[in-house]
Short mmCIF file of C-alpha atoms in Angstrom, two decimals:
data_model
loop_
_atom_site.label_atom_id
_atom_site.label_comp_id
_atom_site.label_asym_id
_atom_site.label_seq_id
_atom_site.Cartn_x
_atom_site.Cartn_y
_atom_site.Cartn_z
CA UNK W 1 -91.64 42.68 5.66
CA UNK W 2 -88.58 42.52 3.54
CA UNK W 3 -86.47 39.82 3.74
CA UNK W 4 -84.07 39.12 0.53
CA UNK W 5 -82.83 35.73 2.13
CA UNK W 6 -87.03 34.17 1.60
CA UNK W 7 -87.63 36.47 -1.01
CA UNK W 8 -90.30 37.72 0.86
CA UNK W 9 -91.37 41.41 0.06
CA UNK W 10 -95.13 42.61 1.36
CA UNK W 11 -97.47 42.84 3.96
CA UNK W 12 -96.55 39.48 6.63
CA UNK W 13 -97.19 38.74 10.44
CA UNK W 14 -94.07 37.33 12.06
CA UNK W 15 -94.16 35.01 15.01
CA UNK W 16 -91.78 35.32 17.84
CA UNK W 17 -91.19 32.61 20.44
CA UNK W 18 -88.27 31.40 22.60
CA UNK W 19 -86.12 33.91 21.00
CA UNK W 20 -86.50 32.42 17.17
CA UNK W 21 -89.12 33.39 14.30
CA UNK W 22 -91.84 30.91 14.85
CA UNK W 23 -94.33 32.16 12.06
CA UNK W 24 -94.48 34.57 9.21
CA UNK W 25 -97.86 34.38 7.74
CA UNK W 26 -99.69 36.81 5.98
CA UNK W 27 -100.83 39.70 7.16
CA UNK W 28 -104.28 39.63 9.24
CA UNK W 29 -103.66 36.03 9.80
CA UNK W 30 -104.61 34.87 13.38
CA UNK W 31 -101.14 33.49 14.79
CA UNK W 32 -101.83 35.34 18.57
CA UNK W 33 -103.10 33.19 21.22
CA UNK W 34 -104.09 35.21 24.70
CA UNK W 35 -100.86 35.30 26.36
CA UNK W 36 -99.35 36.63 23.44
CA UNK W 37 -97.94 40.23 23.28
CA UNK W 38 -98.69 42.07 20.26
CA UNK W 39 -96.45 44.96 18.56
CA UNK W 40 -97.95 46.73 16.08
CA UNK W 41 -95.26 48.15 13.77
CA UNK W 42 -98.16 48.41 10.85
CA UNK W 43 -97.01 51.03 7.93
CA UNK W 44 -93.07 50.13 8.54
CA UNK W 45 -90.66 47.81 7.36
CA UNK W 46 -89.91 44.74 9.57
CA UNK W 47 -86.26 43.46 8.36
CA UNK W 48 -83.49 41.05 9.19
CA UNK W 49 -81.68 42.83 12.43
CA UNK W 50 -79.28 45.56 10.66
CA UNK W 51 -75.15 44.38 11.02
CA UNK W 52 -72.66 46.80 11.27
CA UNK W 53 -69.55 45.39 9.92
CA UNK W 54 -67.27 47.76 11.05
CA UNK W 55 -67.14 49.81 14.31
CA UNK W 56 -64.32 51.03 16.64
CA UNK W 57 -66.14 51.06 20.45
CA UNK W 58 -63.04 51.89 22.14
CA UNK W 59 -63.04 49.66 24.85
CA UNK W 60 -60.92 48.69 26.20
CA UNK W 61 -58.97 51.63 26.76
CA UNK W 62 -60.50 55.07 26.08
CA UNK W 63 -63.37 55.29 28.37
CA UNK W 64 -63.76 59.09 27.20
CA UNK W 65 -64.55 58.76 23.74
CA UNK W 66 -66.65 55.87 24.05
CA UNK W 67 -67.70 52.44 25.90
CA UNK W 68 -69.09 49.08 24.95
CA UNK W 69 -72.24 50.08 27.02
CA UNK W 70 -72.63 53.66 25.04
CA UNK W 71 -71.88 52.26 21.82
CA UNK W 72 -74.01 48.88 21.96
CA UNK W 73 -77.00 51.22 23.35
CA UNK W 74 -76.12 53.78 20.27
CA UNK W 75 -76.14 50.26 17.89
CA UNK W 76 -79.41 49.73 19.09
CA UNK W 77 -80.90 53.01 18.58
CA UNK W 78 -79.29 52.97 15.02
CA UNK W 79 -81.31 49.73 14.13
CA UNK W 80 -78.21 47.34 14.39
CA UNK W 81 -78.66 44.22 15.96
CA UNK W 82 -75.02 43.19 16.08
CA UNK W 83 -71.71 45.20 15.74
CA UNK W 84 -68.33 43.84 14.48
CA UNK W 85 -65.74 45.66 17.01
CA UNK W 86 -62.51 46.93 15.34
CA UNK W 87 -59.23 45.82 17.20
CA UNK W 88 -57.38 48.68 17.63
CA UNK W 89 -58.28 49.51 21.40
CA UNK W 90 -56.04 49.30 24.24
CA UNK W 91 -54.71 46.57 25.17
CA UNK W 92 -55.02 45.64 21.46
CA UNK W 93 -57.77 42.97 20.97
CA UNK W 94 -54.55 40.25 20.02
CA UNK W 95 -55.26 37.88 22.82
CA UNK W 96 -58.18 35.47 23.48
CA UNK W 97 -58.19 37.12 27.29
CA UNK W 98 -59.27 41.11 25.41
CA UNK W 99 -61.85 39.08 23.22
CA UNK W 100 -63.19 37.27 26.01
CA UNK W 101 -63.63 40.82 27.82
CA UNK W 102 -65.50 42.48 24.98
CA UNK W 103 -67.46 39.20 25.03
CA UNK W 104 -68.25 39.21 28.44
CA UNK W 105 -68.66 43.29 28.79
CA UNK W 106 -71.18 43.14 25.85
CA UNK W 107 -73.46 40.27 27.91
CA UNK W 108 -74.18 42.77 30.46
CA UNK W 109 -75.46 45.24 28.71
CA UNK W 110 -78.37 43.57 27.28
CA UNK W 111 -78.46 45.14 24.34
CA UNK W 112 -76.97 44.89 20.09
CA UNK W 113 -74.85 41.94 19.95
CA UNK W 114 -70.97 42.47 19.62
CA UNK W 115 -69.18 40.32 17.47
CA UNK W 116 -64.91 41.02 18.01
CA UNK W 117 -62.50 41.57 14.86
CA UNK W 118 -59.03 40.01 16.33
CA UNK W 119 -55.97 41.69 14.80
CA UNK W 120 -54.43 40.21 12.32
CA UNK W 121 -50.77 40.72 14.22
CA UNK W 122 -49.62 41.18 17.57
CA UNK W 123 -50.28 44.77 18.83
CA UNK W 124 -51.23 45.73 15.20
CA UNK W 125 -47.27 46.21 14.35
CA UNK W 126 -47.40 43.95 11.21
CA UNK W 127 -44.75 41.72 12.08
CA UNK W 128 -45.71 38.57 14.18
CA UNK W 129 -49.04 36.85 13.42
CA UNK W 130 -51.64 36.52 16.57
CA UNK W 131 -52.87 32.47 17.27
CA UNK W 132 -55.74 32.93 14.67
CA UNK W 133 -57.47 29.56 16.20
CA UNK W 134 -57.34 30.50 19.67
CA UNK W 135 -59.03 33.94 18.62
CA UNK W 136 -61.41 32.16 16.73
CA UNK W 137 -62.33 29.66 19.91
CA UNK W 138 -62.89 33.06 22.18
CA UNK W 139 -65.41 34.58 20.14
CA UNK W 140 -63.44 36.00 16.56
CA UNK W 141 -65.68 36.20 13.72
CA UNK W 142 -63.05 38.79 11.66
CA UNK W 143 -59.72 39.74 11.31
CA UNK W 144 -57.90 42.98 10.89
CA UNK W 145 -55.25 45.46 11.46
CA UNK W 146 -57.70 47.50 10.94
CA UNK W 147 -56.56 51.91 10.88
CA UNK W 148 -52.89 50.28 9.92
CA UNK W 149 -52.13 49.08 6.61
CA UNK W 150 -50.46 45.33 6.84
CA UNK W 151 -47.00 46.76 4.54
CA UNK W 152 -45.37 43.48 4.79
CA UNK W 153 -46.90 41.36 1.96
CA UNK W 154 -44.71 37.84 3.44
CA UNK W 155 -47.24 38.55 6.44
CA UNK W 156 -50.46 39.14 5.25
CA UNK W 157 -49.92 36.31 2.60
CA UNK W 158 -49.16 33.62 5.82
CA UNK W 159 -52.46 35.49 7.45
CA UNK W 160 -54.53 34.74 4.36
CA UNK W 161 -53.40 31.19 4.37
CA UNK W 162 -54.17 30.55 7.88
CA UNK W 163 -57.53 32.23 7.64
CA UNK W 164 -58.70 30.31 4.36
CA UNK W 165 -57.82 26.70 6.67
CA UNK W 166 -60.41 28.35 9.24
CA UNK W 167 -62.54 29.38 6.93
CA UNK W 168 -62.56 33.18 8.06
CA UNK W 169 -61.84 36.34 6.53
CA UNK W 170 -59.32 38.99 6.34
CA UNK W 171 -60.85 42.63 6.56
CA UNK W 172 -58.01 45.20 5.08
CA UNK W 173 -57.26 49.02 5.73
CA UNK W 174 -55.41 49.76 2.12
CA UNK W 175 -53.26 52.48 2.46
CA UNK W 176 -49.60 53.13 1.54
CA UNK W 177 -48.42 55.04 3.99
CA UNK W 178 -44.99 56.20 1.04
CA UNK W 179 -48.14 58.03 -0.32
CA UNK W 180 -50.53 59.00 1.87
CA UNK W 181 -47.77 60.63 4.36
CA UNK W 182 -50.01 61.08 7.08
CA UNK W 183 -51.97 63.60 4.73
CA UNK W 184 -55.37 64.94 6.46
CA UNK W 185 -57.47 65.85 3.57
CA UNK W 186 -57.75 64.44 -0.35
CA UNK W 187 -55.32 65.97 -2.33
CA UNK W 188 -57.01 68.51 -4.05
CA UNK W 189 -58.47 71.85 -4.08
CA UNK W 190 -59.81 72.05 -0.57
CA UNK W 191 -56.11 70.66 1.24
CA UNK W 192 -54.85 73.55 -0.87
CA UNK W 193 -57.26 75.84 -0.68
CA UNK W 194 -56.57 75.55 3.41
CA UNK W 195 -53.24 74.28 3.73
CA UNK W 196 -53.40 70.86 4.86
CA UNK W 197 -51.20 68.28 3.89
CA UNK W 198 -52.36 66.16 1.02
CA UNK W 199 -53.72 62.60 1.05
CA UNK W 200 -53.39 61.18 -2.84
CA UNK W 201 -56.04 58.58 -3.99
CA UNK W 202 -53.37 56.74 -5.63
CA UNK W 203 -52.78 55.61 -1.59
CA UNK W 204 -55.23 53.44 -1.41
CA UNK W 205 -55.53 51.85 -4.85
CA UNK W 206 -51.81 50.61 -5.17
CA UNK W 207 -52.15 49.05 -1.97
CA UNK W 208 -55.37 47.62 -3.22
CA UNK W 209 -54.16 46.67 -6.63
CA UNK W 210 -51.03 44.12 -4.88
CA UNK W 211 -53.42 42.83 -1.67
CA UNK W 212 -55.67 41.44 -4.45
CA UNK W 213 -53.12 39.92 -6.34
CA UNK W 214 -52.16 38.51 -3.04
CA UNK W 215 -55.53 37.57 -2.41
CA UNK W 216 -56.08 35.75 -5.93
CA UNK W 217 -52.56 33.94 -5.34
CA UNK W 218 -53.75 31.99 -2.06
CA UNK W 219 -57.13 31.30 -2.57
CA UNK W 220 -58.12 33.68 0.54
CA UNK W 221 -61.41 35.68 1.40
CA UNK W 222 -60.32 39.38 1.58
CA UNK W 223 -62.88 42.33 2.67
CA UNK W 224 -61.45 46.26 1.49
CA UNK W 225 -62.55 48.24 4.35
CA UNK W 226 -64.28 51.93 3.68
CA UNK W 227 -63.58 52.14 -0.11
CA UNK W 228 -63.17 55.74 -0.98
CA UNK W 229 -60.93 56.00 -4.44
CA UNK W 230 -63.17 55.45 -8.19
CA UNK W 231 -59.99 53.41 -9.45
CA UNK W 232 -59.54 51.08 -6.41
CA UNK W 233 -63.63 49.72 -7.30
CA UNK W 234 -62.26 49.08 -11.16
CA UNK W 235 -59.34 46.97 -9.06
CA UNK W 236 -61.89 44.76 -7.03
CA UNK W 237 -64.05 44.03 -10.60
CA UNK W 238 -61.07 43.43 -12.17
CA UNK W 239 -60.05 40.98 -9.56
CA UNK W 240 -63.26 39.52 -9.08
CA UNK W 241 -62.74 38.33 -13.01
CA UNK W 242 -59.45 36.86 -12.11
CA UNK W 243 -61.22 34.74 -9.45
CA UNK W 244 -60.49 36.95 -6.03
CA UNK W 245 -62.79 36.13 -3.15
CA UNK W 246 -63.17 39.90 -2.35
CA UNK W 247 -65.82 41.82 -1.00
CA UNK W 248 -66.03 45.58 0.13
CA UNK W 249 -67.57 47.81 1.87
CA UNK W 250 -68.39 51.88 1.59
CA UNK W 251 -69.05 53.81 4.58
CA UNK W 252 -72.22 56.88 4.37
CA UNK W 253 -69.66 59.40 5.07
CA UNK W 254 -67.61 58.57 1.83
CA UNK W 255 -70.93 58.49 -0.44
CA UNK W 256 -72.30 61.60 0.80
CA UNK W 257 -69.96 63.75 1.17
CA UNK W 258 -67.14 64.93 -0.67
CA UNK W 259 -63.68 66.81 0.30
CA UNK W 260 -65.40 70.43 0.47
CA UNK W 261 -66.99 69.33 3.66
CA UNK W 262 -63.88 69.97 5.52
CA UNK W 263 -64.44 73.49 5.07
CA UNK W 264 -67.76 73.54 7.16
CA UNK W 265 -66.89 71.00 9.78
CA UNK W 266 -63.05 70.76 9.85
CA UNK W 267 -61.78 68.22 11.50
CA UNK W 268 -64.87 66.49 12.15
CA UNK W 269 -64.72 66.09 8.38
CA UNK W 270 -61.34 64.25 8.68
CA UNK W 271 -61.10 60.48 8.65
CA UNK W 272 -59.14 57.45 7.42
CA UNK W 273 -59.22 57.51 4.38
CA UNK W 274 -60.32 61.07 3.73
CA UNK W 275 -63.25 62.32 1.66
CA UNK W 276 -62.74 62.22 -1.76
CA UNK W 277 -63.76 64.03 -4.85
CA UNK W 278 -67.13 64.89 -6.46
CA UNK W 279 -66.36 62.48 -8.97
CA UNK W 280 -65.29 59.39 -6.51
CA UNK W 281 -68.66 60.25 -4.62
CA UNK W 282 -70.33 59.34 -8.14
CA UNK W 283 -68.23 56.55 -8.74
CA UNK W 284 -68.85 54.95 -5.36
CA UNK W 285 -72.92 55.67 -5.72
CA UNK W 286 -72.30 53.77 -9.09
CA UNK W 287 -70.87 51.06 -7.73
CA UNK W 288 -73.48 50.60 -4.84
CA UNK W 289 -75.77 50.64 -8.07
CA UNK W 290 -74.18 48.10 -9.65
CA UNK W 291 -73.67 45.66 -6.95
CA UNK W 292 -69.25 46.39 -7.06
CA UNK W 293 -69.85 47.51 -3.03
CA UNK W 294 -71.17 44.27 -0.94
CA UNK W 295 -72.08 46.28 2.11
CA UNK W 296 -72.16 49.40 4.13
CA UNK W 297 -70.20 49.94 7.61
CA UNK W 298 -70.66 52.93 9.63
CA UNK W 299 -66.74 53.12 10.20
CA UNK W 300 -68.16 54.39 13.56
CA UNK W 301 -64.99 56.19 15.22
CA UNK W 302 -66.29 58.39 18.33
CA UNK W 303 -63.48 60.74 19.74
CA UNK W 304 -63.92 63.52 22.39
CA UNK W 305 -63.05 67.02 21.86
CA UNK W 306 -59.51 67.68 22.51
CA UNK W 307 -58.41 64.61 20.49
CA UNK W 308 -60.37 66.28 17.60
CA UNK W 309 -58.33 69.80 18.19
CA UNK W 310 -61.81 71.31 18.57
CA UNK W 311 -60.44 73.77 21.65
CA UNK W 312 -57.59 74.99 18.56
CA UNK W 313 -59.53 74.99 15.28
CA UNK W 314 -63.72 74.75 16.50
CA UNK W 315 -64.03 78.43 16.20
CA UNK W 316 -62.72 78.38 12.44
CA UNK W 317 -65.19 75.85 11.30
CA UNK W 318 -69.08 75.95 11.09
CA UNK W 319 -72.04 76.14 8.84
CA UNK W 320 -72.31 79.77 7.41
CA UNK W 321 -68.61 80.61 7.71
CA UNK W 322 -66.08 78.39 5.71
CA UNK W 323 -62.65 79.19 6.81
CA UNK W 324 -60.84 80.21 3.75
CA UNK W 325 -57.54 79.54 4.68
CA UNK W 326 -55.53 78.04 8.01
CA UNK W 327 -52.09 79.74 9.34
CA UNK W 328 -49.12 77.17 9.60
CA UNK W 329 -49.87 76.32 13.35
CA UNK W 330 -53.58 75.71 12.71
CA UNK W 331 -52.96 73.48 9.65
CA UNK W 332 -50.22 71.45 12.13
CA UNK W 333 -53.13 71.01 14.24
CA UNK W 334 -55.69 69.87 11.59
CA UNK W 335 -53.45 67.51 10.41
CA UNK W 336 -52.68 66.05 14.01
CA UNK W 337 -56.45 65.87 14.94
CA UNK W 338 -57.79 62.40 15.29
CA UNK W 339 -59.70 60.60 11.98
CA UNK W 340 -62.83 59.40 12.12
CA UNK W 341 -66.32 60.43 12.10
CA UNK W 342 -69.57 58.73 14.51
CA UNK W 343 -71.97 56.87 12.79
CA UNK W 344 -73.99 54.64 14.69
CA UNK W 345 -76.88 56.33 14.47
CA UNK W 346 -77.17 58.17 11.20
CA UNK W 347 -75.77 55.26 8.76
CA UNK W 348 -79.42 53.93 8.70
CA UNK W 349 -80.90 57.58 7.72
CA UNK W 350 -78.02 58.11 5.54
CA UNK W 351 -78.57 55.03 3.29
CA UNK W 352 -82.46 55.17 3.27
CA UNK W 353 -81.40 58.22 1.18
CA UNK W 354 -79.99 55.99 -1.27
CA UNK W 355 -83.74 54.20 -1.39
CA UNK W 356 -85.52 57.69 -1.77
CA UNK W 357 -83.13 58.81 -4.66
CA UNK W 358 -84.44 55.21 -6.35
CA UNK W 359 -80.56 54.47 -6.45
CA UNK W 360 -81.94 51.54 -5.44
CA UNK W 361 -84.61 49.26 -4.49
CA UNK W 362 -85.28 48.84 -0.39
CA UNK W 363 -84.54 44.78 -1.36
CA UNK W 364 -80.78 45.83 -2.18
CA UNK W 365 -80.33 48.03 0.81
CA UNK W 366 -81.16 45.41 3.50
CA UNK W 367 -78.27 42.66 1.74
CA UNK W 368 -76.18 45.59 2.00
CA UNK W 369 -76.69 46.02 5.60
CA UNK W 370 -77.70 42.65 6.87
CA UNK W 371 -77.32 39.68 5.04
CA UNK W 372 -73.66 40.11 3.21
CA UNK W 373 -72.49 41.44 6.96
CA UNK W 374 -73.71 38.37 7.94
CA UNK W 375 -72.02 36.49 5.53
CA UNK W 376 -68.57 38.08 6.40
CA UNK W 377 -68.96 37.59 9.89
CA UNK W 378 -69.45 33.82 9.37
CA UNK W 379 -73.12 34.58 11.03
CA UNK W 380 -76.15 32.32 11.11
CA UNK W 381 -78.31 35.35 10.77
CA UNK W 382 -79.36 37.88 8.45
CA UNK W 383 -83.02 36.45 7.34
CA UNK W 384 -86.44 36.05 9.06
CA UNK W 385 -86.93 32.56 7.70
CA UNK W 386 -89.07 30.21 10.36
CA UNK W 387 -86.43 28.94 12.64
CA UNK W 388 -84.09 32.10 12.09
CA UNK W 389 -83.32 33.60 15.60
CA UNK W 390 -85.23 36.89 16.10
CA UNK W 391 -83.06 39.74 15.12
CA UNK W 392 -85.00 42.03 13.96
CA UNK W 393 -85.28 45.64 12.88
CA UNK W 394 -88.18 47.71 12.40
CA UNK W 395 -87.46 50.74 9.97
CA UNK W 396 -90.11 53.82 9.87
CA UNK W 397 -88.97 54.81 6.43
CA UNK W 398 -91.11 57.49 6.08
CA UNK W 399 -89.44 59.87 9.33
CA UNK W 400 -88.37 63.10 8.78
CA UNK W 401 -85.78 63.66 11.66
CA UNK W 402 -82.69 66.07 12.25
CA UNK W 403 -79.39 64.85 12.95
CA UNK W 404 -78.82 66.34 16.88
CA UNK W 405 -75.80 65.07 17.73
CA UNK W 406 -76.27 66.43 21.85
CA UNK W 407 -79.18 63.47 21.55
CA UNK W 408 -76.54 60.24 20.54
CA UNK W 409 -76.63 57.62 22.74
CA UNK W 410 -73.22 57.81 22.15
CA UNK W 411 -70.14 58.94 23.88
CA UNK W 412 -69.00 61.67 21.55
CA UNK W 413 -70.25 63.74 18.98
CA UNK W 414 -67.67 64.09 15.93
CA UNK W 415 -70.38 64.29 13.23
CA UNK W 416 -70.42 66.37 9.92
CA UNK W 417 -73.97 65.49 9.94
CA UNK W 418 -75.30 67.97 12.49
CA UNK W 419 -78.72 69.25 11.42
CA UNK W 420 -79.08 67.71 8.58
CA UNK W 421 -82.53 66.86 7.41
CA UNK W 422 -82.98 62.92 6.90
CA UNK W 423 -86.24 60.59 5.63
CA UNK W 424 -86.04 57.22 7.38
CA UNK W 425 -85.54 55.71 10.80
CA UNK W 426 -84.98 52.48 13.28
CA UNK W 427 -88.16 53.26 15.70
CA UNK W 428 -87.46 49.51 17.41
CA UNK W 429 -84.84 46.96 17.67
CA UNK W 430 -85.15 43.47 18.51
CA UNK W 431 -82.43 40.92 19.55
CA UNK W 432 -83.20 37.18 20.34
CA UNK W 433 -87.02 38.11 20.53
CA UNK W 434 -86.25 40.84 23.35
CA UNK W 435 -86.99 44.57 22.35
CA UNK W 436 -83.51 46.63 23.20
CA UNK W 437 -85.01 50.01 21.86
CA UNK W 438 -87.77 51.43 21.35
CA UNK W 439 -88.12 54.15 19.46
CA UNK W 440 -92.13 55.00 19.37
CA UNK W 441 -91.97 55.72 22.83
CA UNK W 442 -89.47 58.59 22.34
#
């Protein structure tokens, strides 16, 4: 059992009634009366239910690349226990009557818990702020524009002042759009080397370097969604001395991969921001090291085929045969295909790599994906402490498995990941004391 919150680390028996940890003894101890089921999860981990901080699920409004019933069922068989659902769907989640629908939806599908992000303005055009208490009263744990950059800084200053009264946070996509210009891959060698348009780092950390001095201005919590750029990490430490309330998260796409995956998987390589350098990869694994990066969010984006250009540009792309170049047409269409990769179920395999590398300690890896979520999301939740409710994730990490993305529980299938060789696995989820997935039965 590992549990950072009790500081509890070693062999324990944990006692689930009525939906909340009754008991955690030690192991072997005799806690069972007769009518008591017994799961024996003996040789894994048993952790604080896993929290995604950061998924898009689509729904409302595009049933074809995913729904909240595929995507809570794909949380579950990723080990989350509860998902934080972007805004950005359509209708936009603005209005306490879309919040109250995910809410609702999400009930009746028995399975991870969804927690809705509200945007931060009305129909995520940056301009008129959305009633931040009313979102809050439907269900709102988070706020943000989330996939658009909030340019006007009058606005997002008022939206940090109204969330540090309600004591919520303010989760930020930093990008300047002057610079980025719609750019599909890092600017480097590999847009070059194909002929994509050009996506500078320098994007994101300007437009990180004035939201924190924004942020240590008012007082405000901030969150920097999917970090990607080595010099906007040195901007968050820097403002953390200066007092910022500013936490961040790093996605497993953006510290695994670098830009030259593009050139195996294409577009399904292409997200918001992009893939950076070999040298950003190291600086982000540093700062996961170090304790700069608070959490990791799967960024989970599922799109279906056509909105990926994968009828134009799939036959270019594939392991074995790196396209070396794209005409002018089929670089148009790269850089029109939608960003974003899945990642539901492969962020848990992904970071367990970061335990096997001894990057870090399996302690560090469940505040990164459980108890500072938590924390974000205002949650009561992220421990196994008697009197905690029973979230709870049981981690096998000791599974060798291939990524097969025709085997997600999710909608789509935009993964860079395919066939890829991972150590570590959720084989059972458990939310409110009820088992959502089990694994050891597949």
């Amino acid at each position: 059992m590992i549990d950072p919150v009790s500081a509890l680390d070693g062999e324990f028996d944990v006692l689930v009634r009525d939906g909340d940890i009754a008991a955690v003894e030690r192991a072997g101890t005799r806690m069972n009366s007769p009518d008591t089921s017994v799961v024996d999860v003996s040789e894994y981990w048993i952790v604080p239910g896993l929290i995604d901080p950061h998924v898009h699920l689509r729904d409302p409004g595009f049933p074809e690349k995913e729904t909240i019933q595929t995507g809570l069922r794909a949380s579950a068989a990723g080990g989350f226990t509860t998902v934080a659902a972007m805004a950005n769907t359509l209708p936009v989640n603005d209005s306490p009557a879309t919040t109250r629908y995910m809410v609702e939806r999400a009930k009746e599908v028995h399975s991870a818990r969804l927690v809705p992000v509200s945007a931060v303005t009305q129909g995520l055009r940056g301009s008129a702020l959305v009633d931040f208490a009313a979102m809050i009263e439907a269900g709102a744990r988070l706020f943000s524009d989330d996939g658009i950059p909030i340019d006007d800084a009058m606005v997002l200053s008022q939206a940090l002042d109204e969330t540090k009264r309600l004591g919520y946070a303010v989760a930020l996509h930093e990008e300047d759009c002057a610079l980025s210009r719609n750019g599909a891959l890092n600017a480097g060698a590999v847009s070059k080397q194909l002929g994509v348009s050009g996506y500078p780092d320098s994007a994101e950390s300007q437009r990180v370097r004035r939201d924190l001095a924004i942020a240590i201005g008012s007082g405000a919590a901030v969150h920097v969604c999917h970090v990607s750029a080595a010099e906007s990490l040195e901007l968050i430490r820097a403002a953390r001395r200066h007092g910022a309330q500013v936490t961040c998260e790093v996605t497993p796409h953006h510290f695994t991969l670098d830009e030259s995956a593009a050139m195996i998987w294409g577009t399904n390589a292409k997200m918001n921001p992009p893939l950076r350098s070999h040298s950003d990869v190291e600086h982000l694994i540093a700062a996961i090291r170090d304790g700069t990066i608070d959490m990791i969010a799967s960024d989970h984006a599922p799109h279906d085929p056509d909105s990926k250009r994968m009828p134009q540009l799939g036959a270019y792309f594939g392991p074995g045969h790196p396209v070396a170049q794209l005409d002018h047409e089929s670089a148009e269409e790269f850089a029109h295909a939608a960003n974003g990769v899945v990642g539901l179920e492969t962020s848990l395999g992904l970071a367990l790599q970061l335990v096997h590398r001894s990057i870090i300690e399996p302690t560090r890896l469940i505040e990164m994906m459980s108890v500072n979520p938590a924390a974000l999301l205002r949650m009561e939740a992220g421990t196994l402490a008697v009197g905690a409710i029973a979230d709870i994730t049981v981690i096998d990490p000791n599974l060798e498995w291939s990524v097969a993305p025709e085997k997600f529980l999710s909608k789509s299938r935009n993964t860079p990941f395919a066939g890829m060789w991972l150590k570590g696995k959720a084989v059972l989820t458990m939310v409110a004391g009820e088992i959502i997935y089990d694994g050891r039965k597949a």
